[in-house]
Coordinates of C-alpha atoms and ligand atoms in Angstrom, one line a residue:
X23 CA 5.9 27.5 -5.2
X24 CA 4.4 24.6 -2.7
X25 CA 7.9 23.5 -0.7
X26 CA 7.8 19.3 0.2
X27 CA 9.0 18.0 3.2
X28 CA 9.4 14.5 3.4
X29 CA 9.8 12.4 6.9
X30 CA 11.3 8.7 6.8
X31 CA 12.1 7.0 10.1
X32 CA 14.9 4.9 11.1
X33 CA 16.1 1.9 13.3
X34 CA 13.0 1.2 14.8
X35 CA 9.2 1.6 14.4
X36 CA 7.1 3.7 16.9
X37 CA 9.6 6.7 17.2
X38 CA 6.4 9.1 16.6
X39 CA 7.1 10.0 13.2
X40 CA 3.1 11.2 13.4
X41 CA 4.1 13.3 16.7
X42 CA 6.7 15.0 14.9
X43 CA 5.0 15.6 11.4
X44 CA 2.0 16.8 13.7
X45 CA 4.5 19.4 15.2
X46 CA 6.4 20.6 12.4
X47 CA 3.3 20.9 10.9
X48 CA 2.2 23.1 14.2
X49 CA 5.7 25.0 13.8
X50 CA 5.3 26.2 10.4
X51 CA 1.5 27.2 10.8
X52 CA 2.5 29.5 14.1
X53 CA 4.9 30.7 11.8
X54 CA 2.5 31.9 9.1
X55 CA 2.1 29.1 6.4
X56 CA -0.4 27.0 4.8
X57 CA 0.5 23.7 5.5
X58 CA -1.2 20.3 4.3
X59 CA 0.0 17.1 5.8
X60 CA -0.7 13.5 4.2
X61 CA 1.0 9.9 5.2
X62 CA 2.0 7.1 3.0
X63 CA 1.0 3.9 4.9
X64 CA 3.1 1.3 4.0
X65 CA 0.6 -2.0 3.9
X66 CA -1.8 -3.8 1.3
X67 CA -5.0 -3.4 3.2
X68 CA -7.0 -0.8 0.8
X69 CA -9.5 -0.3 3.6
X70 CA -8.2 1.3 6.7
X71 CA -11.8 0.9 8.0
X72 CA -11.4 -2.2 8.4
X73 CA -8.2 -2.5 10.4
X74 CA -7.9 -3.9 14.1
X75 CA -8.0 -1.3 16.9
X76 CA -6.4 -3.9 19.0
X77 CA -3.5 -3.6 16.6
X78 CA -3.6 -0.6 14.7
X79 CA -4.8 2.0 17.2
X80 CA -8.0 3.5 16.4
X81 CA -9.7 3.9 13.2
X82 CA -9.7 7.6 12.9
X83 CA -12.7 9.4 10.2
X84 CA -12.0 12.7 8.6
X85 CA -14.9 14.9 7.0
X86 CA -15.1 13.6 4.1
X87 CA -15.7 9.8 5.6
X88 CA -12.4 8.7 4.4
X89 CA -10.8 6.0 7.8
X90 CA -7.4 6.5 8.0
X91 CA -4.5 5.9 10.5
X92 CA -4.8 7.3 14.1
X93 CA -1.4 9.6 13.1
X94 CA -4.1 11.8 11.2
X95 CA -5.6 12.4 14.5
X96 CA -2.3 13.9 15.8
X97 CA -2.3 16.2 12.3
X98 CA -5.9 17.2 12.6
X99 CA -5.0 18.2 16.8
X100 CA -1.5 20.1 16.2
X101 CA -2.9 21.5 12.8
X102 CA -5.7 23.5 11.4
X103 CA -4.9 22.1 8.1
X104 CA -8.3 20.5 6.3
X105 CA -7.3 16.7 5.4
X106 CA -9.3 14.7 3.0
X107 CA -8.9 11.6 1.3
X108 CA -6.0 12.6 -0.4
X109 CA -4.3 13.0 3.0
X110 CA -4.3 9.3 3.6
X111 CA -2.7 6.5 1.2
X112 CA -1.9 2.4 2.0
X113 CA -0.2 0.5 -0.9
X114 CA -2.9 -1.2 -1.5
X115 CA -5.0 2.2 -2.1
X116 CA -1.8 2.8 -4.9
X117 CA -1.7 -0.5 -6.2
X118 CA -5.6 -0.1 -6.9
X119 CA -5.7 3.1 -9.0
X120 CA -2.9 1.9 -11.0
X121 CA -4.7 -1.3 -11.6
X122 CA -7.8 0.7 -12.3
X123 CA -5.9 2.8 -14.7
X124 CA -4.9 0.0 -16.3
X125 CA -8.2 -1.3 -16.8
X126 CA -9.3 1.9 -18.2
X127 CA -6.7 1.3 -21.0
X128 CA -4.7 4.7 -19.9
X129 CA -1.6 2.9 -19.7
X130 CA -1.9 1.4 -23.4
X131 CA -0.8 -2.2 -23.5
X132 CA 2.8 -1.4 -21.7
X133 CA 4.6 -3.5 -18.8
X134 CA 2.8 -2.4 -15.8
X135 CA 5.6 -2.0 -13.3
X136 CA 6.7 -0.6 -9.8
X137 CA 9.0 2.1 -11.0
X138 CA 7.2 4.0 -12.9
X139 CA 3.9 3.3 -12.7
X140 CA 3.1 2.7 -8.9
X141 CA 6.1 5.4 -8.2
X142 CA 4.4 8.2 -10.1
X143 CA 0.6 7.3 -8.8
X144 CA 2.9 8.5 -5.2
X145 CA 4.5 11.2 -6.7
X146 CA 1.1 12.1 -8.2
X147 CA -0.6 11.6 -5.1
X148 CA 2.1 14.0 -3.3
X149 CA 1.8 16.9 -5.8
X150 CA -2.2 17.1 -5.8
X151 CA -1.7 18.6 -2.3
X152 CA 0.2 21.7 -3.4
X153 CA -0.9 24.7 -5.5
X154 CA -1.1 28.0 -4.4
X155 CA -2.4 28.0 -1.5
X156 CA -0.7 25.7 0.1
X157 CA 3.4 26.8 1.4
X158 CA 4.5 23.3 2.4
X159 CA 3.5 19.9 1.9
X160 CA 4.2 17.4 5.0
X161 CA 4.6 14.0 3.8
X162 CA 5.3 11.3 6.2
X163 CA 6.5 8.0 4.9
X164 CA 4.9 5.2 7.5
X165 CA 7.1 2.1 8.1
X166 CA 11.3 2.0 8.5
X167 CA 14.0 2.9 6.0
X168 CA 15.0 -0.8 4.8
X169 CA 12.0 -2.4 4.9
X170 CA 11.3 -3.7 2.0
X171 CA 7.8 -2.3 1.7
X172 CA 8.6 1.2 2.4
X173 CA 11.1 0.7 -0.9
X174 CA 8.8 2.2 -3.5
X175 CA 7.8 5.1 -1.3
X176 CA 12.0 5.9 -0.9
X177 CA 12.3 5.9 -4.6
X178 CA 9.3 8.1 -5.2
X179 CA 10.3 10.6 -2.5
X180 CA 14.1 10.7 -4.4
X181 CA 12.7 10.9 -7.9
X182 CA 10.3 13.6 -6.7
X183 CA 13.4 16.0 -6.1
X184 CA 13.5 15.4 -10.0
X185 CA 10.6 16.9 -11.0
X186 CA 10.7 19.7 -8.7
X187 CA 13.6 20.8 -8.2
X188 CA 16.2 19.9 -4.3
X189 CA 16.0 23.6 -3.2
X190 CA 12.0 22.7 -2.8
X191 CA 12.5 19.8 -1.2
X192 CA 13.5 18.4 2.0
X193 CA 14.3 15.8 3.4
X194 CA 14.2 15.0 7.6
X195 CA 15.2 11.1 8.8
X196 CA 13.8 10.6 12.5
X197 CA 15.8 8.1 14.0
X198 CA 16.7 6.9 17.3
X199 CA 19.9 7.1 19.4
X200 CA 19.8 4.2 21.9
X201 CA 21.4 4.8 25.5
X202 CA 23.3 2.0 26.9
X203 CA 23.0 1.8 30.2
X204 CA 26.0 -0.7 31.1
X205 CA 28.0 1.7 28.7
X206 CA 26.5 4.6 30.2
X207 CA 26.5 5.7 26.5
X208 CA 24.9 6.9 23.6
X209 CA 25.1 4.9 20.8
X210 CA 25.1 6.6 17.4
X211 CA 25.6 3.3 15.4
X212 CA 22.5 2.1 14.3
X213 CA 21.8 6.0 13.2
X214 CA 24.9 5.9 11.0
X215 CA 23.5 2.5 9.5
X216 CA 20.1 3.8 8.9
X217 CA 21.3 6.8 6.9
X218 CA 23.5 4.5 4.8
X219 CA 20.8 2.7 4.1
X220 CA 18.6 5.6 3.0
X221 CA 22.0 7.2 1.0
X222 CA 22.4 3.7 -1.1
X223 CA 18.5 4.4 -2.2
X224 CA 19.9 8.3 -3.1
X225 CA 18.2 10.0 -0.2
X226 CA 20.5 12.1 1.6
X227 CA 18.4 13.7 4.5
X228 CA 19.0 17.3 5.1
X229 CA 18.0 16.9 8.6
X230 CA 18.0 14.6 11.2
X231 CA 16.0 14.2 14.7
X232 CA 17.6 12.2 17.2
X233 CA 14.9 10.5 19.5
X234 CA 16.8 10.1 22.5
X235 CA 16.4 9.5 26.3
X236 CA 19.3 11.5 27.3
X237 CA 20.8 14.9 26.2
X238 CA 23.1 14.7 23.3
X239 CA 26.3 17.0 23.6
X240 CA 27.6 19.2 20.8
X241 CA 30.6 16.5 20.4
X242 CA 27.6 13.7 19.9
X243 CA 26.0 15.7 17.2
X244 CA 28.7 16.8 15.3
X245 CA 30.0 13.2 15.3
X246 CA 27.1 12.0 14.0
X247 CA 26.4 14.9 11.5
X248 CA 30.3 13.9 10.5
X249 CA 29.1 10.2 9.9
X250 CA 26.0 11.4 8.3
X251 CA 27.4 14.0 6.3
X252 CA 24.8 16.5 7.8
X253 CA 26.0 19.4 9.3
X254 CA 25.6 19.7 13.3
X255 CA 23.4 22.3 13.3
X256 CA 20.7 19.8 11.4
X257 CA 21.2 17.1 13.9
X258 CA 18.5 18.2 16.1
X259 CA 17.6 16.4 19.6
X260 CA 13.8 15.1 20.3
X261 CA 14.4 14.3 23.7
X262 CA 11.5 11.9 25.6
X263 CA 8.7 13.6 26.8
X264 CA 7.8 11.5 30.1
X265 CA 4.7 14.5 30.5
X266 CA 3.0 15.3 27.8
X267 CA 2.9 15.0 23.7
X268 CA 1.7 18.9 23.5
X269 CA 5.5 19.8 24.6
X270 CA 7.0 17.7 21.8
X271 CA 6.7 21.2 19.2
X272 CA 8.4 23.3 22.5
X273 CA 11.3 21.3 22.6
X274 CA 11.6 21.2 18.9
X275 CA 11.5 24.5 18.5
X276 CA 14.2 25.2 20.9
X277 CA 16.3 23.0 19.1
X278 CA 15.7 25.8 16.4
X279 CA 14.0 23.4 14.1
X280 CA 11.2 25.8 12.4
X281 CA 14.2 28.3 11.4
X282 CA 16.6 25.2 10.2
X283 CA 13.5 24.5 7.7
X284 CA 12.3 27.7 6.8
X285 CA 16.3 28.8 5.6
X286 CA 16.9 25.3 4.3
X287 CA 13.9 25.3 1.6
X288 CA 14.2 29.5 1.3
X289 CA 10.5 30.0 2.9
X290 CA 10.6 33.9 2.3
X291 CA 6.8 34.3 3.3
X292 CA 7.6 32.5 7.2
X293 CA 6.4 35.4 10.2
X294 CA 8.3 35.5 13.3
X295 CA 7.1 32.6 15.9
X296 CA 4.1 33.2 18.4
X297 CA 3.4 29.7 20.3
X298 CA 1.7 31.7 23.8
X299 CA -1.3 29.8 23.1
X300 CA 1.0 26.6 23.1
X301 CA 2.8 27.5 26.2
X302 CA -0.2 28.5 27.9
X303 CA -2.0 25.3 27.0
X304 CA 1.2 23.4 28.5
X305 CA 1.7 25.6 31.8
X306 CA -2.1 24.5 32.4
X307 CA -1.4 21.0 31.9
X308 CA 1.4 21.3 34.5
X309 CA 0.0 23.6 36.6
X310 CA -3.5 21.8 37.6
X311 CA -6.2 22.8 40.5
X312 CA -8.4 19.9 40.5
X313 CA -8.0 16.1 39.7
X314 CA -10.7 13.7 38.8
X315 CA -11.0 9.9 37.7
X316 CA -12.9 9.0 34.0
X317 CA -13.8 5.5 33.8
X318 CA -13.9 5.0 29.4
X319 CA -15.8 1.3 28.8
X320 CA -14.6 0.1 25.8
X321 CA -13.9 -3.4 24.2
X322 CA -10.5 -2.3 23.5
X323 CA -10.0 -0.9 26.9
X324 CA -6.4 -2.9 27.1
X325 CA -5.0 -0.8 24.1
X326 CA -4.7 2.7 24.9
X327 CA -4.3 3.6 21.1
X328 CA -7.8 1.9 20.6
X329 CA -9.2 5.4 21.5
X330 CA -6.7 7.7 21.8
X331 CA -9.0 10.6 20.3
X332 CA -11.0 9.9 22.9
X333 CA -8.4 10.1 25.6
X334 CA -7.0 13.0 24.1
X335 CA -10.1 14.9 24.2
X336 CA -10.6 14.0 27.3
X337 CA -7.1 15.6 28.5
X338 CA -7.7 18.8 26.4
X339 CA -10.8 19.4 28.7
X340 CA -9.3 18.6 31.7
X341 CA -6.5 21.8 30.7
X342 CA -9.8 23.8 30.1
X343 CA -10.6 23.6 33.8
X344 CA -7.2 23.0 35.1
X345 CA -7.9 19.4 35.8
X346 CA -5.6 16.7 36.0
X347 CA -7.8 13.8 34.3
X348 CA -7.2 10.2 35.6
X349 CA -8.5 7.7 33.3
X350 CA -8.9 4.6 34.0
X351 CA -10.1 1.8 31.3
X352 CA -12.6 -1.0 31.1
X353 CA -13.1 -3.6 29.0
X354 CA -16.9 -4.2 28.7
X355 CA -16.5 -7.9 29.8
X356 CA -15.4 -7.1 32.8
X357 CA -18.0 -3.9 34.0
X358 CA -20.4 -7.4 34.6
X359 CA -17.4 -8.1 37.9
X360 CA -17.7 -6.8 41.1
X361 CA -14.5 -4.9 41.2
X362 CA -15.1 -3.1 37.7
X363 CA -18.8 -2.5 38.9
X364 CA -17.0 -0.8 42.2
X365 CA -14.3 1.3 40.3
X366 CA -17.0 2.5 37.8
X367 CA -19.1 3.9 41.0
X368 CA -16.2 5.7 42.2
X369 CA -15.6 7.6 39.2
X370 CA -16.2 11.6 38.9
X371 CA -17.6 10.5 35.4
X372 CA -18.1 7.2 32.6
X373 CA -17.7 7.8 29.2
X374 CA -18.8 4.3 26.7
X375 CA -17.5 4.2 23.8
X376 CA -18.0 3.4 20.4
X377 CA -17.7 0.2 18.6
X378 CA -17.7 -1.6 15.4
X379 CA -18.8 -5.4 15.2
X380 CA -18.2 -7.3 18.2
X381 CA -19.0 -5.8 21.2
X382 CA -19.9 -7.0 24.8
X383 CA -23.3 -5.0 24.7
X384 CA -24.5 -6.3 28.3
X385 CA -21.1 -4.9 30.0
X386 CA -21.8 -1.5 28.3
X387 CA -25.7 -1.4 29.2
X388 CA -24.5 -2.2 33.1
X389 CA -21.9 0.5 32.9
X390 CA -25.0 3.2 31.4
X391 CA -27.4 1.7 34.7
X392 CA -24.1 2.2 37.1
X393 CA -23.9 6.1 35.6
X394 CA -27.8 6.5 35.5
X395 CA -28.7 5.1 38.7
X396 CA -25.8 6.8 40.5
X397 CA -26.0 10.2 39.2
X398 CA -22.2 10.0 37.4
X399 CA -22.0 12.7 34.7
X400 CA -21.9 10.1 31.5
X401 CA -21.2 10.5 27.3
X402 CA -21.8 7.7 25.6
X403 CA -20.5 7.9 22.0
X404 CA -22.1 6.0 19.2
X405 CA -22.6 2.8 20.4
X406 CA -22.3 4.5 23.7
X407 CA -25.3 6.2 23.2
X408 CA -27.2 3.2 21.8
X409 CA -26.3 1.2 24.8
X410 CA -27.8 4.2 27.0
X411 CA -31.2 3.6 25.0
X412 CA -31.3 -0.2 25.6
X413 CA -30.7 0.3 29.1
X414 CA -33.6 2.9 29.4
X415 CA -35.6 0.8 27.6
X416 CA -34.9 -2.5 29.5
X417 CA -34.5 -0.9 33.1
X418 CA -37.1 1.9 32.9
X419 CA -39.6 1.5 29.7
X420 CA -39.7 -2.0 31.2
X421 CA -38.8 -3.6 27.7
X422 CA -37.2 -6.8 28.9
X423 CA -34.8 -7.8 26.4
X424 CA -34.3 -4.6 24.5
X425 CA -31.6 -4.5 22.2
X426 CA -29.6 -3.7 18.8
X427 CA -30.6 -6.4 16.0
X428 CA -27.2 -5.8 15.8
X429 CA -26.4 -8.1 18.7
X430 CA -29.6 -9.8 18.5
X431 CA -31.6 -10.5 15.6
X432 CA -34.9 -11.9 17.4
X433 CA -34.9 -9.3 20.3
X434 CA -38.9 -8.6 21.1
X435 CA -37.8 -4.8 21.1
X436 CA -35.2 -3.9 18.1
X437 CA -34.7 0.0 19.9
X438 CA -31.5 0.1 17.8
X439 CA -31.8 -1.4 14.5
X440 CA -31.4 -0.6 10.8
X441 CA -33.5 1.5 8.7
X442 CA -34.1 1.7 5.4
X443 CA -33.8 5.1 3.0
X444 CA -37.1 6.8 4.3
X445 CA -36.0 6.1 8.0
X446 CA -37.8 3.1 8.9
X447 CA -37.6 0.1 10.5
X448 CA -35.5 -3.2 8.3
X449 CA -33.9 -6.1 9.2
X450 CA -31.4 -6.4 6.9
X451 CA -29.3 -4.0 4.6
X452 CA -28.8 -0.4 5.8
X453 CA -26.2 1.8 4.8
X454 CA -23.1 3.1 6.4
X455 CA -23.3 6.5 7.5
X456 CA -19.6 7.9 7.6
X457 CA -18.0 11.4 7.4
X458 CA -19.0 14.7 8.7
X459 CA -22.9 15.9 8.5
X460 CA -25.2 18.2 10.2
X461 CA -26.8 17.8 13.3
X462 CA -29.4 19.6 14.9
X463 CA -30.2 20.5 18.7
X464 CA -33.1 21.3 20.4
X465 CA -33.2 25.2 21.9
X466 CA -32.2 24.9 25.6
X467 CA -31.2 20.9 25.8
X468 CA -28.0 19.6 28.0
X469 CA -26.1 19.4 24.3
X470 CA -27.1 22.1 23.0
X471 CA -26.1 24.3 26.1
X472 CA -23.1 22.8 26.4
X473 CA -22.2 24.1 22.7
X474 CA -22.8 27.5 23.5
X475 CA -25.1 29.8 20.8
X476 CA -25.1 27.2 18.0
X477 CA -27.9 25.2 17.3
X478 CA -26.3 23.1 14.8
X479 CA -23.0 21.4 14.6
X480 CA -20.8 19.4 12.2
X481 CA -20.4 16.0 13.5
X482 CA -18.3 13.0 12.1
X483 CA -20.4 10.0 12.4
X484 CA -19.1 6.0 11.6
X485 CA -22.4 3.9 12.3
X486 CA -24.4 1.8 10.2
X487 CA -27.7 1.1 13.1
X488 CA -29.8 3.8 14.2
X489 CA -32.6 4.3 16.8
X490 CA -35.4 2.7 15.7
X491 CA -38.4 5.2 15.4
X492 CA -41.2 2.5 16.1
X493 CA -40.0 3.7 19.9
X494 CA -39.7 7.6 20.0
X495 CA -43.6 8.4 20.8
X496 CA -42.8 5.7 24.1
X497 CA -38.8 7.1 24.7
X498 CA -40.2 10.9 24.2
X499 CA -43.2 10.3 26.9
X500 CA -40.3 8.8 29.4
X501 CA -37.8 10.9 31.1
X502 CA -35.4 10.4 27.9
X503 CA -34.9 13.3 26.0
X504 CA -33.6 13.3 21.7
X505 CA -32.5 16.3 21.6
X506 CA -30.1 15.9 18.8
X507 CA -31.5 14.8 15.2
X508 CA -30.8 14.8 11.4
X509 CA -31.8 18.1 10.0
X510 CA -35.0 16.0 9.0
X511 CA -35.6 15.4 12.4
X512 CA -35.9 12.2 11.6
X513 CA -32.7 10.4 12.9
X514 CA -31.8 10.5 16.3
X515 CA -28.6 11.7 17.1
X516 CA -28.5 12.5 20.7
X517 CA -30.4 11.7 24.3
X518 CA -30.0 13.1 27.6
X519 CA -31.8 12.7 31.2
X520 CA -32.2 16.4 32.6
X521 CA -32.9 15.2 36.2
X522 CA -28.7 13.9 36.1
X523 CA -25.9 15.5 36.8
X524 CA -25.3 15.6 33.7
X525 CA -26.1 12.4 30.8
X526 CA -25.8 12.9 27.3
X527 CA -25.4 10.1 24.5
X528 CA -24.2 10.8 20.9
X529 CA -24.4 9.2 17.8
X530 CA -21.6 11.0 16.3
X531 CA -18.1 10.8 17.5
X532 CA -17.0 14.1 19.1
X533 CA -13.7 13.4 19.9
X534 CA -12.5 13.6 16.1
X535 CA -13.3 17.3 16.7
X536 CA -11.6 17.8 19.7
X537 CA -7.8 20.2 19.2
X538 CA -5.8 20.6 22.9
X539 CA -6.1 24.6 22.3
X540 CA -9.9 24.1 21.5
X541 CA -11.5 21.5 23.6
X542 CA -14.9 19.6 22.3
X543 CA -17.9 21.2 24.1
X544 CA -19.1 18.0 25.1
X545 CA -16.1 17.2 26.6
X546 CA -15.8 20.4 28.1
X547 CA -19.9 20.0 29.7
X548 CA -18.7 16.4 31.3
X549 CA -15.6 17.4 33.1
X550 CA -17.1 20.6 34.2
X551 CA -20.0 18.4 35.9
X552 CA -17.5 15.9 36.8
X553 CA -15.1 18.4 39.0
X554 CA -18.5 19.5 40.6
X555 CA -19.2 16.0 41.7
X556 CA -16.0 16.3 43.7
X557 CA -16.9 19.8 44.9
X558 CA -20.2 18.4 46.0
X559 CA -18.1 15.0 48.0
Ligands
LIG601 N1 -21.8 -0.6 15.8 C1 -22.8 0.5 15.9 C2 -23.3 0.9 14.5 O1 -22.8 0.5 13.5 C3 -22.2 1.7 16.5 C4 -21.0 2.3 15.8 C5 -20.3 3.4 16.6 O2 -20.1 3.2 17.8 N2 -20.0 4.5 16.0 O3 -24.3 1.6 14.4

């Protein structure tokens, strides 16, 4: 029988509820079990896809092309657990099937109402992830206990121990445990008023993880576990990790979290815990022989969460080479100002990023020119690697004006454009490409080296544009290499200059495929040349 584990969050909003799914998630798999994780979002917006990076983080993409909250990233790197669309609801995404189902008649002239109709869409959406493969269910409720969004989800999550029984259920509050500094004391208040609040909907958590900044004593927890009826052994401590996310599962587990689970919901199946590979991975992080500066070009360069899979997979290479990665971010708008040009030139390596909509193309072509011209190992991803065509073609084809018809319609040289069903050339319409597919390298290429033996690789791509094929005879006769296409070799899906250090642009995003125990290969190939840019110095 599939055990569910519910996580709500309390007192405030950005605690890391994602962090801590991601690691109990990480705990239980160590410890033998299938796990699938899934969050509840708590807005209307049906389309994730279409949310701000400047204030949702990034847009994340999972094989099966679904966009979904950046937390899923954290799942998919602390987890080998496959997610799919079902791993991902908003309200609105709720509201939707059970206005479709209405539609369809199914729910035969009644009331259509919140409780039961969008509560058992969530319950229903909750169960389809068990069976018998799967031990435990992770289900992380997004927003705060007492919002009045989140209210639907609460009720679900109680009426769910209903249908299946409390012993397989269980439920863990994350809350926070503010330090007073004039006080010099914690302050367990808000915790107490938080629980209440989640006991008056008929939730009684079975555990609860104290974010704090300070060490909680054995008298702090057992008063709390006394004010929140949970015995001290549940109240478990998250302390603040001022180094690194990857320790957040180490401290947990030393707080004897895994076990509190695995006897609370009567796992019998759990195997003793092995986390070496964890500890390893975190001893390298601390421990590092090299340092070197990435400069990532990005419209959202202000907001770190605009590309956190990106910065993440950058740090999981750096612990491959026992590099210490300083990154430092640029908005395209400002690569066109001295300083930014001057920073960019001083990095060990530029990555440019992807980007959907508006986008300060001429920034990003200058930063491609500032890694071309002075030999800076580069990546550009997706519109990274377009912006690495435009500049070839402007700077070194000699086709003034090159662009995307993306950012301009009436360019005289559309090398980035859309294309129609049989790959070629059309001004308007085009379809969004989104979700994982193949890609194929060419034998002996800079990408496909860096990926070792394979020849082929499953990508996650989110574009709509493409390289336009009108230019490949003139890009192939250049020094530009595609070495990365559609299995129909029609589609380009990757470029490189041999005579770099080392310059590689991909369609696809990479960094959706990047885990901290098993770094991206491309990744991997650009630090690598960037620590021997600093060898070189
Ligand atoms: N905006 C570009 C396109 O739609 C690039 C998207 C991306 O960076 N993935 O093709």
């Amino acid at each position: 029988m599939t055990k569910f584990i519910f996580v709500t969050g309390g007192v405030v909003s950005s605690l890391g509820k994602g962090l801590t799914c991601a690691s109990i998630g990480m705990l239980l798999e160590h410890r033998g079990l299938n796990v699938r994780l899934q969050k509840f979002d708590p807005y209307i917006n049906v389309d994730p896809g279409l949310l701000s990076p400047a204030q949702h983080g990034e847009v994340y993409v999972l094989d099966d092309g679904t966009t979904a909250d950046l937390d899923l990233g954290h799942y998919e790197r602390f987890t080998n657990t496959k997610l799919t669309w079902y791993s991902s609801w908003t309200t609105g995404q709720i509201y939707q099937r059970v206005f479709e189902k209405e539609n369809r008649g199914e729910y035969g002239g009644a009331t259509v109402q919140v409780i039961p109709h969008i509560t058992n869409e969530i319950k229903q959406c909750i169960m389809r992830l068990g069976g018998s493969d799967t031990d435990v269910v992770i289900t992380e409720i997004g927003g705060t206990v007492g919002d009045i969004e989140s209210l639907p989800h609460m009720e679900a999550i109680r009426q769910f121990a209903l249908d299946v029984g409390k012993e397989n259920c269980l439920y863990i509050h994350l809350t926070l445990i503010p330090f007073l500094n004039a006080a010099k004391e914690l302050k367990t208040k808000p915790t107490q008023h938080s629980v209440g609040q989640l006991r008056q909907i008929g939730i009684q958590p079975d555990i609860l993880i104290c974010r704090t900044e300070v060490s909680l004593s054995q008298e702090e927890r057992a008063k709390i576990g006394l004010f929140c009826n949970i015995s001290t052994d549940a109240v478990i401590e998250e302390k603040d990790k001022d180094f690194s996310i990857y320790e957040v599962p180490l401290s947990l587990t030393e707080n004897k979290l895994d076990q509190l689970i695995v006897d609370k919901l009567r796992i019998d199946n759990a195997s003793l815990l092995d986390l070496s590979d964890w500890r390893e991975l975190v001893s390298k992080l601390r421990n590092p022989q090299h340092e070197i500066t990435v400069a990532v070009v990005g419209e959202f360069a202000g907001y770190r969460d605009a590309y956190k899979s990106t910065y993440e997979a950058i740090e999981h290479a750096g612990v491959q080479y026992s590099t210490r990665v300083r990154v430092i971010w640029k908005p395209s708008r400002e690569v066109l100002q001295a300083n930014a040009r001057y920073e960019l030139g001083k990095a060990n390596a530029i990555i440019v990023s992807g980007s959907f909509g508006e986008s300060e193309i001429d920034g990003k072509v200058d930063a491609v020119r500032i890694a071309r011209e002075g030999n800076i190992p580069f990546l550009g991803i997706g519109l990274g690697m377009q912006s690495a065509i435009i500049e070839f073609a402007r700077n070194v084809i000699g086709l003034d004006n090159a662009n995307s018809t993306e950012y301009d319609k009436d360019t005289p040289h559309p090398v980035i454009s859309l294309l129609d069903e049989h790959r070629t050339y059309i001004r308007n319409g085009g379809t969004l490409k989104i979700g994982a597919d193949t890609t194929v390298f060419k034998v002996g290429s800079l990408i496909h080296t860096a990926y070792g033996k394979n020849q082929l690789a499953y990508e996650r791509f989110r574009h709509r544009y493409e390289f336009n094929n009108q230019y490949r005879e003139q890009l192939e006769r250049s020094e530009m290499q595609i070495t990365a296409t559609s299995p129909d070799s029609l589609l380009a899906q990757g470029v490189e200059l041999p005579n770099h250090n080392w310059f590689v642009g991909v369609q696809y995003h990479p960094e959706f495929k990047s885990q901290p125990t098993k770094p991206h290969p491309l990744f991997n190939a650009l630090v690598n040349a960037a620590i021997k840019t600093i060898k070189k110095q």
